[in-house]
Structures are given as C-alpha cells and as structure tokens.
C-alpha cells in the first residue's frame, strides 16, 4: 500500500478506533434499538452509547426538542443516558394509531371512542387523544387522553390530566394503560418484560376496581381505574401497492361520520371494518365488507359500470338531506364478492349476508367510495391522516 | 475534476482562473484542490484564511488514497453549489423541482462514493472527514456505517466489524438486562 501507519488512523482501522464524535454521529443515525444492539457488542461501543450527548443528538434527529438534561451535567450519568435512550425508543414505539379494546369500564361510558392517536406534542411530549367523528362534515374531534414525557431522570412518565398512569407494552402491538401506584414512582415500567412477568403482573391483580396490592393511595384516589387495552393499527395510510389500505372516514347512510379500517390479508383479500360504539354488538369493530379478489378493473370502463356509478347518490354531507350526485374521476374499479357473514345494521338496505356484491370506486386523488348491489348510494371515504398527520381536526 | 498531482513546493496557484491550493498527504504525495472545494473543510478554510500556504498544506493524518477521495468529494460538492448559485431560475424560485433533483443526484453520487469503499478505506475516510471537519462527508460515511449496523444483533455487528467481545460474562448479562427493552420487539 505504501502508506505509513501514522498516515491512516492505522492500517486496518477498526471501528472502535474511530474518533468519539464520529462514533457518536454513527450512533445518532441509528434507531434506539440498533444503538442498543451496537452497545452490546463491546465495551468501547457501550461507552459511546452511554454518552449523555447521544440521546440529545438522537432526539434532534427525530425532530424533537432536546430532552431534559440531567440535573448535574458536569457529572454525566451513563445510566441516565441509557434510560433516556430507552425512553425515546418507547415513545417512538407508541407513535401512531391504536384501537381500544372493549372493557367493562368503557361499557359504562356512552359512545366511548375506540380510536386513539399518539402524536408528538410540544417539549418532547407524546400526546394521545381519542378521535371521534364530529357532527360537522368530515371534521374529527380530539379528546385528550394520556400525555407521556421524559423526566430529568431519563425515565418515561405518563399521566391522564394530573393522575399518573403507566403505559406498558405487552409485545410490540398491544399496550395497557392503567393507574400508577404511588410506590411505583421512580421504578421502571414493565416494558419488554419476559412473558412470565407480564402474565404475573395481571394474575396478581384482584377483581376489577379493587386495584393491586401495590397501588396504595394512588389507586384508591383514582377510583380503581380499569386497565385500558389498545392494539396497534399498523398501516394507517394507503400505499401504491395497497391503495385501499388504511384508516378512513366516511358519512354512512344514516348521515353520521364513521371511521373505517381497511386491511389487506396475509392470504390475499381486503377487509373493511367500521369503528363503532364500544358497547355495540360487534364490540366496537364491525365488518362492512370483505373481498378476496383485489384485481381492479382499469379504464375504459363498460357502459354498465359507468351507469351503475352515475346513477348512485354520493353520501357526502351530514347537513344535507339530499346527497350530491357529483361524479368524480374514477381511476379504477374493484368488484366486491363477499362470501362473509357481514351484517351492518346501519345499512338501510338489507341484503343477503352470504352473497354480498358491490363496487369500490378508486378515485384519482387516492380516495375511494364503496356501494353495494341493491343500494343506490356510495359511501365516500377520505383519509383520516396523511403523512402521519391527522386531517380535519376540530380545535 | 480529478485531483491533480502538482510539482513539489508549488504555491497556491491559479488554474483556469480558479485559485488552487496544494495539499501534501502523510505519505508525501502532493495534490491540488480548488480553493472553493477546500472551503468545504473547516480546517482548511481556517488555514487558508490564516495565510502561510505557499509551500502547501501538510496533512499528516491523511494518506494519499484517502486524500484523493476527499478531494473528489469536495470538488463535486463545490461544483454543485456553484451551479446552484449561478442558476438564474433558482433565484426566481421556479426551479424547486430542479433543485430537488440536483440534490437527489448529489446524494446518489455520495452513496456511490462510499459504497465503493472497503471497510478500511471507509473508516480512513471517516477519520479524514472528522480531522478536516467536512460535515457532509462525515455524515455520508457515518451513514454508511450506520446502515451496516441496522437490524443486526450484537454478534452480527461483531462479525461485520471484526470486533472483539471484551465483556465479561457478568458484564454481558448486565448489558442484556440494561438493553432488554431493545430486544423484545
């Protein structure tokens, strides 16, 4: 090679020989979980991962305001830095949409919303809110729920209003929100615990409302908050390959705005479910249609298809008693043949549940409408979010 | 424009109306670089501003093969910046698509540059970019290393980068506990 050892860092420069700020730059580009894996590779890398500078660099890269610094920055604490890294990881995992599972608690609330959104708030907080259809067109109401932030210790703290709560993961796609016990303050939350600990956590609980042994005063003051369970809604927005996928909102035939979730199955097919009152027969999540064949019809469309579309009423405005008949530009059509026991009590026209036929009209702007044979309406759907931002929220 | 190797002791000179600076690698090779390109390095910028570059700028920490890549990067980015500044439609704000496309092309060029390097050469370039304080080059090279780490277990990272596991058994257990949250997805 002809180069002396001093010319390069060393012949065969090792990763660990890189300057500290270069290693920090590398770590700051990693997701917290990848930074953790690298930290476990060697002492040198563990030392870099424990640098108090790393979480700040990572937060800045995520677009957050820098998290709170330790009380004594002159004596940086590697353990606090690791906690901070873990907290950032937890907050990132919570981002997105979640569906509340029905519980005995929500059953006592009228119209308990079942769709929740976790979004970044000001000052490195994560704010969760329930989304509800508003009575105003396609607007969405947000009701504040849990707020999570990172304490100066580096730990995550969560609260509903002034009441501390815990937000614990059960696997990656299931969370539990419940009241925090006073004695739990400062303790790390159960996160990523082995399954045995998770099940023991629930097994040790007494009957609903009595609270756990560890709850103490906090639990009693909160009145024995029932644990609320949520499952993750993955794929909340459509993609080019899956144009129907995601969370949608549409005005149904009884002129109320509803939320719909359309998912693509692992074995093919598309399923649409409607979010409903958690007291409902279908536990807040009722099927609307299911079709196995996702092959779209491309233009030019047959005369029959065009007439089928143009003869229908487009249900678009809650306030209007006359649905608009404005025709939009259709880019593709999907023929639905659901052989699924679909019962949607909100549809005005009863149909044979075992032989549901209909159409999905995909528009040029990426939205779509659907309607069934035997019904003369089209339920037009719009995106609930775009680029992870919730659209049309009421302030 | 490839790095040009000049005569020994050549002072800063002009080539085609452009001021050039002479750099000397740790192994004694001389390279010429436009002053505009040199400005991308905070270190070189300070040296140039301080004067005293008549006999060239020695870079004892940067070998010839690495310096060649550094100069390639700087010349490419300096040219791109000059082109963007001189584009009249840019001022009118009407070429945002062109600007985005140019930026994307530059990123692709950067990726091609770092993808073509061996691990040793990549690390040497990181050391050089850090020493010369060339933020864009440091970012591009560190990004490559980060990409190599993504989704890997600690064992895989050790294999890829030939890292010795210098934890004791107890230390390794403790690390696993400390970072258990990262491995439970």
XYZ file of N, CA and C in Angstrom, chain A residues 107-299:
579
model
N -67.756 0.060 28.772
C -69.155 -0.276 28.539
C -70.072 0.660 29.296
N -69.592 1.235 30.374
C -70.432 2.131 31.150
C -70.387 3.565 30.645
N -69.543 3.810 29.662
C -69.494 5.140 29.089
C -70.275 5.150 27.794
N -71.065 6.175 27.630
C -71.816 6.212 26.376
C -70.882 6.659 25.259
N -71.043 6.039 24.147
C -70.281 6.389 22.949
C -68.784 6.493 23.244
N -68.269 5.519 23.963
C -66.836 5.560 24.258
C -66.066 5.406 22.963
N -65.212 6.355 22.640
C -64.481 6.242 21.377
C -63.478 5.100 21.449
N -63.222 4.503 20.306
C -62.311 3.363 20.296
C -61.059 3.612 19.458
N -60.955 4.784 18.860
C -59.778 5.070 18.046
C -58.919 6.102 18.758
N -57.657 5.755 18.986
C -56.744 6.661 19.679
C -55.538 6.942 18.795
N -55.008 8.148 18.935
C -53.831 8.536 18.163
C -52.767 9.059 19.114
N -51.550 8.583 18.940
C -50.403 9.077 19.712
C -49.559 9.936 18.772
N -49.362 11.197 19.152
C -48.604 12.116 18.300
C -47.619 12.901 19.152
N -46.588 13.412 18.486
C -45.656 14.275 19.213
C -46.361 15.556 19.609
N -46.119 15.971 20.859
C -46.638 17.245 21.345
C -45.465 18.177 21.566
N -45.729 19.323 22.181
C -44.629 20.256 22.423
C -43.679 19.740 23.518
N -42.472 20.226 23.473
C -41.475 19.941 24.524
C -41.266 18.443 24.748
N -41.012 17.758 23.658
C -40.667 16.323 23.723
C -41.709 15.501 24.466
N -42.956 15.863 24.329
C -44.020 15.044 24.909
C -44.692 14.248 23.803
N -45.327 13.172 24.226
C -46.132 12.380 23.307
C -47.564 12.479 23.805
N -48.458 12.968 22.984
C -49.837 13.193 23.424
C -50.752 12.195 22.738
N -51.534 11.504 23.547
C -52.520 10.574 22.994
C -53.895 11.199 23.110
N -54.706 11.023 22.096
C -56.072 11.523 22.160
C -56.998 10.531 21.488
N -58.232 10.565 21.920
C -59.261 9.760 21.262
C -59.846 10.577 20.115
N -60.052 9.906 19.013
C -60.652 10.568 17.855
C -62.126 10.185 17.763
N -62.945 11.193 17.560
C -64.381 10.932 17.416
C -64.882 11.680 16.200
N -65.869 11.108 15.531
C -66.473 11.862 14.443
C -67.182 13.076 15.017
N -67.030 14.199 14.366
C -67.756 15.375 14.814
C -69.035 15.483 13.997
N -69.975 16.282 14.451
C -71.193 16.455 13.660
C -71.008 17.401 12.468
N -69.774 17.867 12.268
C -69.556 18.853 11.210
C -68.806 18.238 10.048
N -69.524 17.762 9.085
C -68.896 17.240 7.880
C -67.904 16.133 8.187
N -66.716 16.278 7.660
C -65.677 15.261 7.834
C -64.717 15.597 8.964
N -65.056 16.624 9.763
C -64.145 17.020 10.840
C -64.094 15.961 11.933
N -62.957 15.916 12.608
C -62.696 14.907 13.635
C -62.441 15.616 14.962
N -63.092 15.167 16.004
C -62.852 15.739 17.334
C -61.758 14.950 18.034
N -60.946 15.674 18.782
C -59.892 15.009 19.554
C -60.139 15.248 21.032
N -60.142 14.169 21.783
C -60.305 14.277 23.227
C -58.993 13.846 23.874
N -58.347 14.724 24.630
C -57.053 14.353 25.216
C -57.165 13.124 26.103
N -56.138 12.309 26.037
C -56.095 11.100 26.846
C -54.793 11.112 27.647
N -53.852 10.312 27.258
C -52.599 10.222 28.030
C -51.552 11.166 27.450
N -50.748 11.754 28.332
C -49.579 12.505 27.877
C -48.342 11.843 28.450
N -47.358 11.583 27.596
C -46.108 10.969 28.044
C -44.968 11.954 27.827
N -44.050 11.953 28.766
C -42.877 12.812 28.610
C -41.690 12.122 29.254
N -40.535 12.733 29.094
C -39.312 12.154 29.649
C -38.879 13.019 30.825
N -38.764 12.385 31.987
C -38.352 13.119 33.179
C -36.849 13.382 33.135
N -36.394 14.209 34.057
C -34.961 14.503 34.077
C -34.138 13.276 34.433
N -34.765 12.318 35.067
C -34.049 11.076 35.379
C -33.823 10.237 34.122
N -34.530 10.585 33.041
C -34.442 9.794 31.817
C -35.576 8.811 31.668
N -36.354 8.627 32.722
C -37.475 7.692 32.651
C -38.679 8.348 31.988
N -39.562 7.487 31.473
C -40.804 7.984 30.884
C -41.827 8.177 31.983
N -42.545 9.261 31.933
C -43.663 9.457 32.857
C -44.915 9.686 32.026
N -46.026 9.163 32.534
C -47.283 9.268 31.800
C -48.362 9.727 32.752
N -49.323 10.464 32.246
C -50.408 10.954 33.095
C -51.648 11.166 32.255
N -52.790 11.007 32.906
C -54.066 11.430 32.319
C -54.480 12.629 33.160
N -54.341 13.802 32.603
C -54.532 15.010 33.397
C -53.425 15.072 34.436
N -53.826 15.116 35.704
C -52.830 15.158 36.776
C -52.567 13.789 37.373
N -53.239 12.800 36.875
C -53.146 11.480 37.502
C -52.087 10.639 36.816
N -51.084 10.202 37.561
C -50.044 9.368 36.935
C -50.613 8.027 36.502
N -50.200 7.601 35.344
C -50.608 6.286 34.841
C -49.373 5.583 34.318
N -49.543 4.301 34.039
C -48.485 3.519 33.400
C -48.944 3.135 32.008
N -48.051 3.177 31.085
C -48.348 2.680 29.747
C -47.349 1.571 29.481
N -47.834 0.360 29.472
C -46.939 -0.789 29.359
C -47.190 -1.553 28.073
N -46.131 -2.021 27.487
C -46.248 -2.841 26.288
C -46.424 -4.302 26.667
N -47.301 -4.961 25.925
C -47.403 -6.412 26.010
C -47.063 -6.888 24.596
N -45.796 -7.174 24.348
C -45.379 -7.349 22.957
C -45.303 -5.980 22.307
N -45.167 -5.952 21.002
C -44.972 -4.676 20.324
C -46.267 -4.004 19.917
N -47.361 -4.791 19.834
C -48.581 -4.253 19.247
C -49.765 -4.191 20.204
N -49.453 -4.220 21.479
C -50.519 -4.213 22.488
C -50.019 -3.396 23.667
N -50.797 -2.419 24.092
C -50.407 -1.644 25.270
C -51.546 -1.645 26.282
N -51.136 -1.419 27.508
C -52.105 -1.349 28.600
C -51.874 -0.023 29.305
N -52.931 0.717 29.504
C -52.852 1.980 30.234
C -53.608 1.799 31.536
N -52.932 2.008 32.635
C -53.592 1.833 33.928
C -52.981 2.772 34.940
N -53.677 2.927 36.044
C -53.227 3.849 37.069
C -51.898 3.377 37.631
N -51.059 4.344 37.938
C -49.770 4.035 38.545
C -49.936 4.020 40.049
N -49.250 3.076 40.722
C -49.289 3.045 42.180
C -48.277 4.032 42.697
N -48.540 4.604 43.899
C -47.613 5.580 44.476
C -46.238 4.988 44.659
N -46.192 3.698 45.086
C -44.906 3.057 45.347
C -44.149 2.794 44.075
N -44.826 2.923 42.923
C -44.157 2.624 41.662
C -43.364 3.800 41.150
N -43.505 4.967 41.794
C -42.816 6.130 41.261
C -41.322 5.909 41.287
N -40.689 6.203 40.212
C -39.247 6.030 40.122
C -38.863 4.652 39.653
N -39.778 3.712 39.740
C -39.432 2.373 39.248
C -39.623 2.342 37.746
N -38.868 1.488 37.117
C -39.024 1.365 35.677
C -40.315 0.639 35.365
N -40.924 1.065 34.295
C -42.181 0.435 33.930
C -41.910 -0.937 33.342
N -42.901 -1.764 33.426
C -42.779 -3.092 32.843
C -42.799 -2.926 31.345
N -41.652 -3.064 30.748
C -41.599 -2.890 29.305
C -40.689 -3.941 28.731
N -41.209 -4.686 27.812
C -40.365 -5.708 27.220
C -40.019 -6.780 28.234
N -40.854 -6.933 29.259
C -40.561 -7.972 30.253
C -40.844 -9.334 29.660
N -40.184 -10.348 30.211
C -40.469 -11.700 29.721
C -41.937 -12.017 29.909
N -42.488 -12.866 29.093
C -43.923 -13.166 29.174
C -44.369 -13.557 30.572
N -43.491 -14.289 31.316
C -43.896 -14.741 32.649
C -44.216 -13.551 33.529
N -43.401 -12.487 33.419
C -43.641 -11.330 34.274
C -44.908 -10.608 33.883
N -45.167 -10.551 32.569
C -46.370 -9.865 32.107
C -47.595 -10.576 32.658
N -47.619 -11.920 32.524
C -48.799 -12.648 32.970
C -48.923 -12.576 34.484
N -47.785 -12.583 35.167
C -47.838 -12.477 36.626
C -48.389 -11.113 37.012
N -48.019 -10.112 36.266
C -48.498 -8.756 36.511
C -50.018 -8.719 36.508
N -50.625 -9.401 35.570
C -52.079 -9.392 35.517
C -52.672 -10.418 36.473
N -51.987 -11.521 36.652
C -52.531 -12.567 37.517
C -52.613 -12.106 38.959
N -51.720 -11.196 39.370
C -51.707 -10.751 40.757
C -52.766 -9.718 41.057
N -53.423 -9.264 40.046
C -54.448 -8.261 40.276
C -55.658 -8.910 40.906
N -56.339 -8.094 41.700
C -57.581 -8.597 42.294
C -58.716 -8.238 41.359
N -59.960 -8.332 41.846
C -61.107 -8.070 40.988
C -61.076 -6.626 40.516
N -61.696 -6.364 39.389
C -61.673 -5.001 38.854
C -62.160 -4.003 39.874
N -61.449 -2.907 39.975
C -61.860 -1.859 40.899
C -61.158 -1.955 42.231
N -60.704 -3.150 42.610
C -60.048 -3.280 43.910
C -58.621 -2.792 43.839
N -58.044 -2.881 42.663
C -56.663 -2.420 42.496
C -55.678 -3.445 42.988
N -54.450 -3.228 42.629
C -53.419 -4.178 43.038
C -52.904 -3.861 44.413
N -52.217 -4.837 44.992
C -51.643 -4.629 46.319
C -50.730 -3.424 46.327
N -50.013 -3.194 45.210
C -49.029 -2.131 45.221
C -49.646 -0.755 44.980
N -50.944 -0.707 44.677
C -51.494 0.580 44.265
C -51.521 1.590 45.395
N -51.916 1.159 46.529
C -51.929 2.084 47.659
C -52.867 3.247 47.437
N -52.469 4.388 47.992
C -53.366 5.542 47.999
C -53.688 5.996 46.581
N -52.708 5.938 45.762
C -52.903 6.457 44.408
C -54.065 5.755 43.735
N -54.080 4.401 43.846
C -55.126 3.640 43.181
C -56.494 3.993 43.742
N -56.585 4.122 45.022
C -57.905 4.383 45.628
C -58.403 5.765 45.222
N -57.480 6.755 45.152
C -57.918 8.089 44.785
C -58.448 8.094 43.353
N -57.811 7.330 42.489
C -58.240 7.283 41.108
C -59.474 6.407 40.943
N -59.887 5.815 42.043
C -61.124 5.049 41.985
C -60.960 3.725 41.289
N -59.746 3.181 41.345
C -59.537 1.875 40.746
C -59.727 1.918 39.259
N -58.924 2.714 38.602
C -59.035 2.837 37.147
C -58.872 1.485 36.505
N -59.814 1.171 35.622
C -59.691 -0.066 34.883
C -58.562 0.060 33.876
N -57.849 -1.020 33.727
C -56.809 -1.020 32.706
C -57.469 -0.920 31.339
N -56.934 -0.066 30.505
C -57.439 0.077 29.140
C -56.435 -0.588 28.207
N -56.950 -1.447 27.363
C -56.094 -2.169 26.430
C -56.260 -1.602 25.024
N -55.142 -1.493 24.347
C -55.152 -0.992 22.980
C -54.310 -1.912 22.105
N -54.755 -2.104 20.889
C -53.926 -2.827 19.919
C -53.548 -1.871 18.797
N -52.357 -2.085 18.298
C -51.824 -1.165 17.283
C -52.578 -1.295 15.965
N -52.830 -0.161 15.338
C -53.338 -0.169 13.965
C -52.138 0.094 13.070
N -51.626 -0.979 12.501
C -50.498 -0.815 11.588
C -51.060 -0.342 10.242
N -50.251 0.205 9.435
C -50.659 0.562 8.064
C -51.890 1.457 8.038
N -51.776 2.624 8.640
C -52.929 3.524 8.725
C -53.121 4.349 7.454
N -52.187 4.242 6.523
C -52.326 5.034 5.290
C -52.096 4.135 4.080
N -52.721 4.488 2.954
C -52.582 3.633 1.762
C -51.191 3.751 1.157
N -50.862 2.767 0.354
C -49.625 2.805 -0.418
C -49.991 2.577 -1.869
N -48.997 2.702 -2.712
C -49.262 2.497 -4.131
C -49.693 1.056 -4.388
N -49.054 0.134 -3.699
C -49.388 -1.279 -3.890
C -50.705 -1.643 -3.212
N -51.066 -0.906 -2.163
C -52.302 -1.203 -1.407
C -53.109 0.077 -1.273
N -53.763 0.473 -2.337
C -54.424 1.778 -2.357
C -55.654 1.882 -1.456
N -56.190 0.748 -1.021
C -57.386 0.815 -0.176
C -57.044 0.759 1.313
N -55.810 0.439 1.589
C -55.376 0.218 2.969
C -55.461 1.490 3.795
N -55.766 1.333 5.075
C -55.627 2.470 5.978
C -56.876 2.806 6.763
N -56.745 3.889 7.495
C -57.854 4.422 8.285
C -58.597 5.458 7.452
N -59.891 5.309 7.374
C -60.688 6.206 6.553
C -61.877 6.729 7.353
N -62.463 7.795 6.853
C -63.691 8.295 7.467
C -64.697 8.549 6.349
N -65.936 8.274 6.659
C -66.958 8.464 5.647
C -68.311 8.646 6.297
N -69.190 9.286 5.580
C -70.535 9.515 6.089
C -71.405 8.389 5.594
N -71.959 7.659 6.530
C -72.724 6.492 6.135
C -74.185 6.868 5.877
N -74.974 5.873 5.606
C -76.316 6.160 5.119
C -77.209 6.849 6.135
N -76.874 6.741 7.419
C -77.703 7.469 8.398
C -77.142 8.861 8.665
N -76.267 9.302 7.760
C -75.752 10.677 7.784
C -74.857 10.989 8.979
N -74.232 9.959 9.528
C -73.243 10.229 10.570
C -71.864 9.853 10.046
N -70.859 10.569 10.534
C -69.488 10.276 10.131
C -69.005 9.067 10.912
N -68.366 8.149 10.217
C -67.840 6.957 10.870
C -66.387 6.747 10.433
N -65.677 5.999 11.266
C -64.316 5.621 10.894
C -64.310 4.193 10.357
N -63.475 3.982 9.364
C -63.354 2.649 8.775
C -61.882 2.261 8.724
N -61.631 0.980 8.896
C -60.266 0.477 8.758
C -60.254 -0.583 7.665
N -59.430 -0.368 6.665
C -59.321 -1.339 5.569
C -57.949 -1.986 5.649
N -57.944 -3.313 5.675
C -56.680 -4.035 5.778
C -56.579 -5.063 4.671
N -55.369 -5.353 4.285
C -55.102 -6.409 3.311
C -54.677 -7.646 4.082
N -55.262 -8.786 3.720
C -54.958 -10.008 4.443
C -53.653 -10.631 3.985
N -53.098 -11.466 4.883
C -51.852 -12.156 4.530
C -52.065 -13.146 3.395
N -53.280 -13.694 3.309
C -53.554 -14.672 2.260
C -54.311 -14.020 1.114
N -54.258 -12.709 1.056
C -54.950 -12.005 -0.015
C -56.290 -11.497 0.445
N -56.857 -10.615 -0.294
C -58.163 -10.095 0.063
C -58.065 -8.809 0.848
N -59.176 -8.111 0.874
C -59.270 -6.828 1.561
C -60.465 -6.883 2.490
N -60.282 -6.405 3.706
C -61.381 -6.379 4.672
C -61.588 -4.954 5.139
N -62.849 -4.568 5.225
C -63.179 -3.245 5.749
C -64.006 -3.422 7.010
N -63.586 -2.726 8.055
C -64.351 -2.762 9.308
C -64.674 -1.338 9.716
N -65.793 -1.212 10.398
C -66.193 0.117 10.858
C -66.009 0.214 12.353
N -65.422 1.319 12.797
C -65.311 1.575 14.228
C -66.676 2.022 14.715
N -67.101 1.411 15.811
C -68.400 1.824 16.315
C -68.313 1.940 17.813
N -69.407 2.304 18.403
C -69.545 2.388 19.844
C -69.044 1.098 20.477
N -68.224 1.232 21.509
C -67.672 0.022 22.114
C -68.717 -0.797 22.847
N -69.906 -0.221 23.015
C -70.957 -1.035 23.620
C -71.636 -1.914 22.583
N -71.336 -1.642 21.316
C -72.090 -2.279 20.236
C -71.956 -3.788 20.209
N -72.832 -4.365 19.449
C -72.877 -5.830 19.353
C -71.550 -6.407 18.916
N -70.886 -5.657 18.005
C -69.639 -6.186 17.468
C -68.428 -5.636 18.185
N -68.637 -5.190 19.407
C -67.519 -4.774 20.261
C -66.660 -3.710 19.620
N -67.295 -2.750 18.988
C -66.557 -1.581 18.526
C -65.841 -1.767 17.205
N -66.084 -2.824 16.516
C -65.242 -3.098 15.351
C -66.007 -4.019 14.428
N -66.947 -3.462 13.677
C -67.849 -4.334 12.922
C -67.459 -4.415 11.457
N -67.544 -5.607 10.882
C -67.158 -5.776 9.481
C -68.181 -5.118 8.554
N -67.694 -4.566 7.487
C -68.553 -3.929 6.489
C -68.511 -4.723 5.192
N -67.310 -5.007 4.728
C -67.216 -5.877 3.561
C -65.884 -6.600 3.575
N -65.872 -7.669 2.810
C -64.642 -8.438 2.661
C -64.617 -8.978 1.249
N -63.542 -8.838 0.570
C -63.474 -9.385 -0.769
C -62.111 -10.026 -0.972
N -62.124 -11.154 -1.664
C -60.865 -11.892 -1.814
C -60.072 -11.448 -3.031
N -60.768 -11.028 -4.062
C -60.083 -10.668 -5.300
C -59.820 -9.170 -5.320
N -58.558 -8.811 -5.360
C -58.232 -7.381 -5.330
C -57.763 -6.883 -6.691
N -58.194 -7.579 -7.726
C -57.828 -7.132 -9.079
C -58.771 -6.018 -9.497
N -58.209 -4.901 -9.835
C -59.020 -3.759 -10.226
C -59.365 -3.818 -11.714
N -60.521 -3.252 -12.033
C -60.850 -3.003 -13.439
C -60.196 -1.692 -13.820
N -59.564 -1.702 -14.992
C -58.913 -0.490 -15.474
C -59.788 0.165 -16.534
N -59.621 1.460 -16.723
C -60.401 2.119 -17.789
C -59.927 1.636 -19.153
